[in-house]
Amino acid sequence: MAALEGQQTKEVPTLAEFAQTYLEYSKRQHRSSTHEDYVRKMRKLNERFGSLRLDQIDKPKISAYSRTRLKEVNPKTVNRDLSMLSSIMEYALELDYIQENPVRKVKKLRESPGRDRYLEPGEIIQLLDACKVLSERKDAGHNPILYEIVLTAILTGLRKGNL
């Protein structure tokens, strides 16, 4: 219809072609660790969808990917793959390459709730003792503030990235 109005329509790239555009965008938008994770996930997505134009990726193909991938990894990993594919499709939608995000139509897999494990008091003492020994070493690769970092993590619950 846009062509009828004298406007040129955009040529829809394949996922492999669009991957570079998306990864450049991702590098600007996300932390480096998240971006590196996206680069790894992109390889797996390209294996399945790389040769398809973005507008050829649909619910049945995505569902088939989920079923196949579930034979290799746990549901949480499949959901993360689909989340990234959805993010790619959202960006393609923003750039007017596609009309809708087909990943929205695919139901997420049920994930196991996981479990939280807390250190016992004796384990905390052992960990801090080991950190103190490592902090005091003078060889290559030692960290003089390891003890303080681990103690702060234990007392605050902060994650590694926030410490």
Coordinates of C-alpha atoms in Angstrom, one line a residue:
M1 CA 0.0 0.0 0.0
A2 CA 2.9 2.4 0.8
A3 CA 4.2 1.7 -2.7
L4 CA 0.8 2.7 -4.2
E5 CA 1.1 6.1 -2.4
G6 CA 4.5 6.8 -4.1
Q7 CA 6.6 5.7 -1.1
Q8 CA 9.2 3.0 -1.3
T9 CA 8.8 0.1 1.0
K10 CA 11.7 -1.0 3.2
E11 CA 13.4 -4.2 2.2
V12 CA 13.1 -6.6 5.1
P13 CA 16.5 -8.0 6.2
T14 CA 17.1 -11.6 7.3
L15 CA 17.7 -12.1 11.0
A16 CA 21.4 -12.6 10.3
E17 CA 21.6 -9.3 8.5
F18 CA 19.7 -7.5 11.1
A19 CA 21.7 -9.1 13.9
Q20 CA 24.6 -6.6 13.4
T21 CA 22.2 -3.6 13.6
Y22 CA 20.7 -5.0 16.7
L23 CA 24.0 -5.9 18.4
E24 CA 25.3 -2.3 17.8
Y25 CA 22.1 -1.0 19.4
S26 CA 22.5 -3.5 22.3
K27 CA 26.0 -2.4 22.9
R28 CA 24.8 1.2 23.4
Q29 CA 21.8 0.2 25.5
H30 CA 23.1 -2.6 27.8
R31 CA 25.9 -3.4 30.2
S32 CA 28.9 -5.1 28.6
S33 CA 28.1 -8.4 30.3
T34 CA 24.5 -8.3 29.0
H35 CA 25.7 -7.5 25.5
E36 CA 28.2 -10.4 25.6
D37 CA 25.4 -12.7 26.6
Y38 CA 23.3 -11.4 23.7
V39 CA 26.2 -12.1 21.3
R40 CA 26.2 -15.7 22.5
K41 CA 22.5 -16.0 22.2
M42 CA 22.5 -14.5 18.8
R43 CA 24.6 -17.4 17.5
K44 CA 22.0 -19.9 18.6
L45 CA 19.1 -17.8 17.1
N46 CA 21.0 -17.4 13.8
E47 CA 21.4 -21.1 13.5
R48 CA 17.6 -21.5 13.4
F49 CA 16.3 -18.2 12.0
G50 CA 19.3 -16.5 10.5
S51 CA 18.4 -17.2 6.8
L52 CA 14.8 -16.0 7.3
R53 CA 13.6 -12.5 6.7
L54 CA 12.3 -10.9 9.9
D55 CA 8.7 -10.9 8.5
Q56 CA 9.0 -14.7 7.9
I57 CA 9.6 -15.5 11.5
D58 CA 6.2 -16.4 12.9
K59 CA 4.5 -18.1 15.9
P60 CA 4.7 -21.7 14.5
K61 CA 8.5 -21.4 13.7
I62 CA 9.2 -19.8 17.1
S63 CA 7.1 -22.6 18.9
A64 CA 9.0 -25.2 17.0
Y65 CA 12.3 -23.6 18.0
S66 CA 11.2 -23.7 21.7
R67 CA 10.3 -27.4 21.5
T68 CA 13.6 -28.3 19.9
R69 CA 15.7 -26.1 22.2
L70 CA 13.9 -27.5 25.2
K71 CA 15.5 -30.9 24.4
E72 CA 19.0 -29.3 24.9
V73 CA 18.5 -26.8 27.7
N74 CA 16.1 -26.0 30.6
P75 CA 12.9 -23.9 30.2
K76 CA 14.6 -20.8 31.8
T77 CA 17.2 -20.8 29.0
V78 CA 14.6 -21.2 26.3
N79 CA 12.6 -18.3 27.8
R80 CA 15.7 -16.1 27.8
D81 CA 16.3 -17.0 24.2
L82 CA 12.8 -16.0 23.3
S83 CA 13.1 -12.8 25.4
M84 CA 16.1 -11.8 23.3
L85 CA 14.3 -12.7 20.0
S86 CA 11.4 -10.6 21.2
S87 CA 13.7 -7.7 21.9
I88 CA 15.2 -8.0 18.4
M89 CA 11.7 -8.0 16.9
E90 CA 10.7 -5.0 19.0
Y91 CA 13.6 -3.1 17.6
A92 CA 12.8 -4.2 14.1
L93 CA 9.2 -3.0 14.7
E94 CA 10.6 0.4 15.9
L95 CA 12.6 0.6 12.6
D96 CA 9.5 -0.3 10.6
Y97 CA 10.8 -3.5 9.2
I98 CA 7.9 -5.6 10.5
Q99 CA 4.3 -4.9 11.5
E100 CA 4.1 -6.9 14.7
N101 CA 6.3 -8.9 17.1
P102 CA 5.4 -12.6 16.6
V103 CA 7.2 -13.6 19.9
R104 CA 4.4 -11.9 21.8
K105 CA 2.0 -14.6 20.6
V106 CA 4.2 -17.4 22.0
K107 CA 3.5 -18.5 25.5
K108 CA 6.5 -18.6 27.9
L109 CA 7.5 -22.0 29.3
R110 CA 7.0 -22.7 33.0
E111 CA 10.2 -22.4 34.9
S112 CA 11.1 -24.2 38.1
P113 CA 11.1 -21.8 41.0
G114 CA 14.8 -22.4 41.8
R115 CA 16.0 -22.3 45.3
D116 CA 17.8 -19.8 47.6
R117 CA 20.7 -21.2 49.6
Y118 CA 22.1 -19.3 52.5
L119 CA 25.5 -19.9 54.1
E120 CA 25.5 -21.4 57.6
P121 CA 27.3 -19.4 60.3
G122 CA 30.2 -21.9 60.2
E123 CA 30.4 -21.6 56.4
I124 CA 30.6 -17.8 56.7
I125 CA 33.5 -18.1 59.1
Q126 CA 35.3 -20.5 56.8
L127 CA 34.7 -18.2 53.8
L128 CA 36.0 -15.1 55.6
D129 CA 39.0 -16.9 56.9
A130 CA 39.9 -18.1 53.4
C131 CA 39.4 -14.6 52.0
K132 CA 41.6 -13.1 54.7
V133 CA 44.4 -15.5 53.8
L134 CA 44.0 -14.7 50.1
S135 CA 43.9 -11.0 50.8
E136 CA 47.2 -11.2 52.6
R137 CA 49.1 -13.1 49.9
K138 CA 51.6 -11.1 47.9
D139 CA 51.7 -13.3 44.7
A140 CA 50.3 -12.4 41.3
G141 CA 46.5 -12.1 41.1
H142 CA 45.9 -11.5 44.8
N143 CA 43.3 -9.0 45.8
P144 CA 44.2 -7.0 48.9
I145 CA 40.5 -6.0 49.5
L146 CA 38.9 -9.4 48.9
Y147 CA 38.0 -9.9 52.6
E148 CA 36.3 -6.5 52.7
I149 CA 34.4 -7.1 49.5
V150 CA 33.1 -10.5 50.7
L151 CA 32.3 -9.2 54.1
T152 CA 30.3 -6.3 52.6
A153 CA 28.4 -8.8 50.3
I154 CA 27.5 -11.0 53.3
L155 CA 26.4 -8.1 55.4
T156 CA 24.4 -6.2 52.7
G157 CA 23.3 -8.9 50.3
L158 CA 24.6 -6.9 47.3
R159 CA 25.4 -8.7 44.1
K160 CA 28.8 -8.8 42.5
G161 CA 28.0 -6.2 40.0
N162 CA 26.8 -3.8 42.6
L163 CA 29.7 -4.2 44.9

